[in-house]
mmCIF file of C-alpha atoms in Angstrom:
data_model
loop_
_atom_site.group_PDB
_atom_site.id
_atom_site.type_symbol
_atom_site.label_atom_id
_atom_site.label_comp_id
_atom_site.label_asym_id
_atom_site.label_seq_id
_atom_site.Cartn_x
_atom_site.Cartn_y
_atom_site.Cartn_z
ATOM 1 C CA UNK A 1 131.921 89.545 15.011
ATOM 2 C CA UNK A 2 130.381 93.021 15.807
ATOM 3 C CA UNK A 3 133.486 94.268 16.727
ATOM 4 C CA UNK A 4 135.182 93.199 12.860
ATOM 5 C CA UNK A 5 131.651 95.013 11.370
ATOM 6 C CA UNK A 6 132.576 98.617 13.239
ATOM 7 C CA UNK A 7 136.306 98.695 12.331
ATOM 8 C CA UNK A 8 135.285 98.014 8.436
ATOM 9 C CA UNK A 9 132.838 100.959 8.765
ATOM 10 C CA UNK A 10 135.706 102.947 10.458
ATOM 11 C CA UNK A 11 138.313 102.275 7.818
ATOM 12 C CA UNK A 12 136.169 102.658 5.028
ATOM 13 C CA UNK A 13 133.682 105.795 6.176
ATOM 14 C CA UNK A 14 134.902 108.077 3.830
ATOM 15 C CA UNK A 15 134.332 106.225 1.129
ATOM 16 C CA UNK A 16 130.661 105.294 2.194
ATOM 17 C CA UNK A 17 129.658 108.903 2.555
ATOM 18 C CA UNK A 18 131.402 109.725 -0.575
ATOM 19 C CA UNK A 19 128.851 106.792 -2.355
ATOM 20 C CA UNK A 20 126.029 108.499 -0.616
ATOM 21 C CA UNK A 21 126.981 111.663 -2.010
ATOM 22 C CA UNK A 22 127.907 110.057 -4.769
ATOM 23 C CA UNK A 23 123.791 108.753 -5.248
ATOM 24 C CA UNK A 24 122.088 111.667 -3.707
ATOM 25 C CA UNK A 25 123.777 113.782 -6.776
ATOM 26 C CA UNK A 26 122.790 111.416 -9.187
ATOM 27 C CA UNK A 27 118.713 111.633 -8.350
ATOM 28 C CA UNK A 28 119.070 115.651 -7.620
ATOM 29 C CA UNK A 29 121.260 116.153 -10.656
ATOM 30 C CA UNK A 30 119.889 119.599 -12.193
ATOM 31 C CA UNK A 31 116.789 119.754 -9.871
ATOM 32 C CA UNK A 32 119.026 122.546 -7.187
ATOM 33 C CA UNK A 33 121.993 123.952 -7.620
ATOM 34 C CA UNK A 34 122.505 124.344 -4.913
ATOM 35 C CA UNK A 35 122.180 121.035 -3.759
ATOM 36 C CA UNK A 36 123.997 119.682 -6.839
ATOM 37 C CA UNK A 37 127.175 121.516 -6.030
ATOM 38 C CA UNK A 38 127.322 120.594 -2.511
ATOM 39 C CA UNK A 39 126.917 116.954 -3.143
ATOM 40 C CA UNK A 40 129.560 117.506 -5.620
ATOM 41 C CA UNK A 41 131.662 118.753 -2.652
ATOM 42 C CA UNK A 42 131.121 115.833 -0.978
ATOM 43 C CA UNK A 43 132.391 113.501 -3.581
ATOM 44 C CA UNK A 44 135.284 115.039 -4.054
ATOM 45 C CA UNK A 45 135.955 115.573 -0.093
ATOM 46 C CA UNK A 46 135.154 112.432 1.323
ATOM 47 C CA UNK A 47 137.238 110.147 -0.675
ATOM 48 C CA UNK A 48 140.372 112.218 0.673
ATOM 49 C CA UNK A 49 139.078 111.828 4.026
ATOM 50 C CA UNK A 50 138.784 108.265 3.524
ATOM 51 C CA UNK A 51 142.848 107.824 2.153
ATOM 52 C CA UNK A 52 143.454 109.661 5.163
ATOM 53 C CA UNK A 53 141.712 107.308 7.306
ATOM 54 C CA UNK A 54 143.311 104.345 5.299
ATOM 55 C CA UNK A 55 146.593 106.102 5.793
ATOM 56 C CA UNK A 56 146.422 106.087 9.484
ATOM 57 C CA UNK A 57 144.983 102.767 9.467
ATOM 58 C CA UNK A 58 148.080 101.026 8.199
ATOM 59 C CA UNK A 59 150.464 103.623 10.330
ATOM 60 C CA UNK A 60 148.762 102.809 13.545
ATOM 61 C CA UNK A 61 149.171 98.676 12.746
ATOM 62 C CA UNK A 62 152.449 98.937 11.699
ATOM 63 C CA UNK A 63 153.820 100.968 14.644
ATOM 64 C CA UNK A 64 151.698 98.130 16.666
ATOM 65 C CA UNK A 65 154.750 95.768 15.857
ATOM 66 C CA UNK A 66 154.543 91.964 15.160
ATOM 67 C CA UNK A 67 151.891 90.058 16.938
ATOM 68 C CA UNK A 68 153.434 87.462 19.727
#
């Protein structure tokens, strides 16, 4: 059961970091600039680390062949 919890959080990691981003820009919105635009960064980054992780996901089982 562990084992099914970790490969969710390694498919999806992008996208979890990109909701954290996604949170920590709402509450600092305007407060740093700074801060603002690198949280912006990071929701616009981590989703298209996260396709790429899907991506490779679905290459790596599909060059794993039919189960026997």
């Amino acid at each position: 059961m562990f084992k099914s919890y970790v490969a969710v959080i390694e498919k999806y990691r992008g996208f979890l970091i990109a909701f954290s981003c996604l949170m920590g820009l709402v509450s600092s919105w305007g407060n740093n600039g700074v801060l603002t635009w690198i949280m912006v960064a990071g929701v616009i980054i981590c989703p298209l680390i996260g396709i790429s992780d899907l991506k490779q996901a679905r290459l790596e089982r599909d060059s794993a062949g039919p189960a026997k």
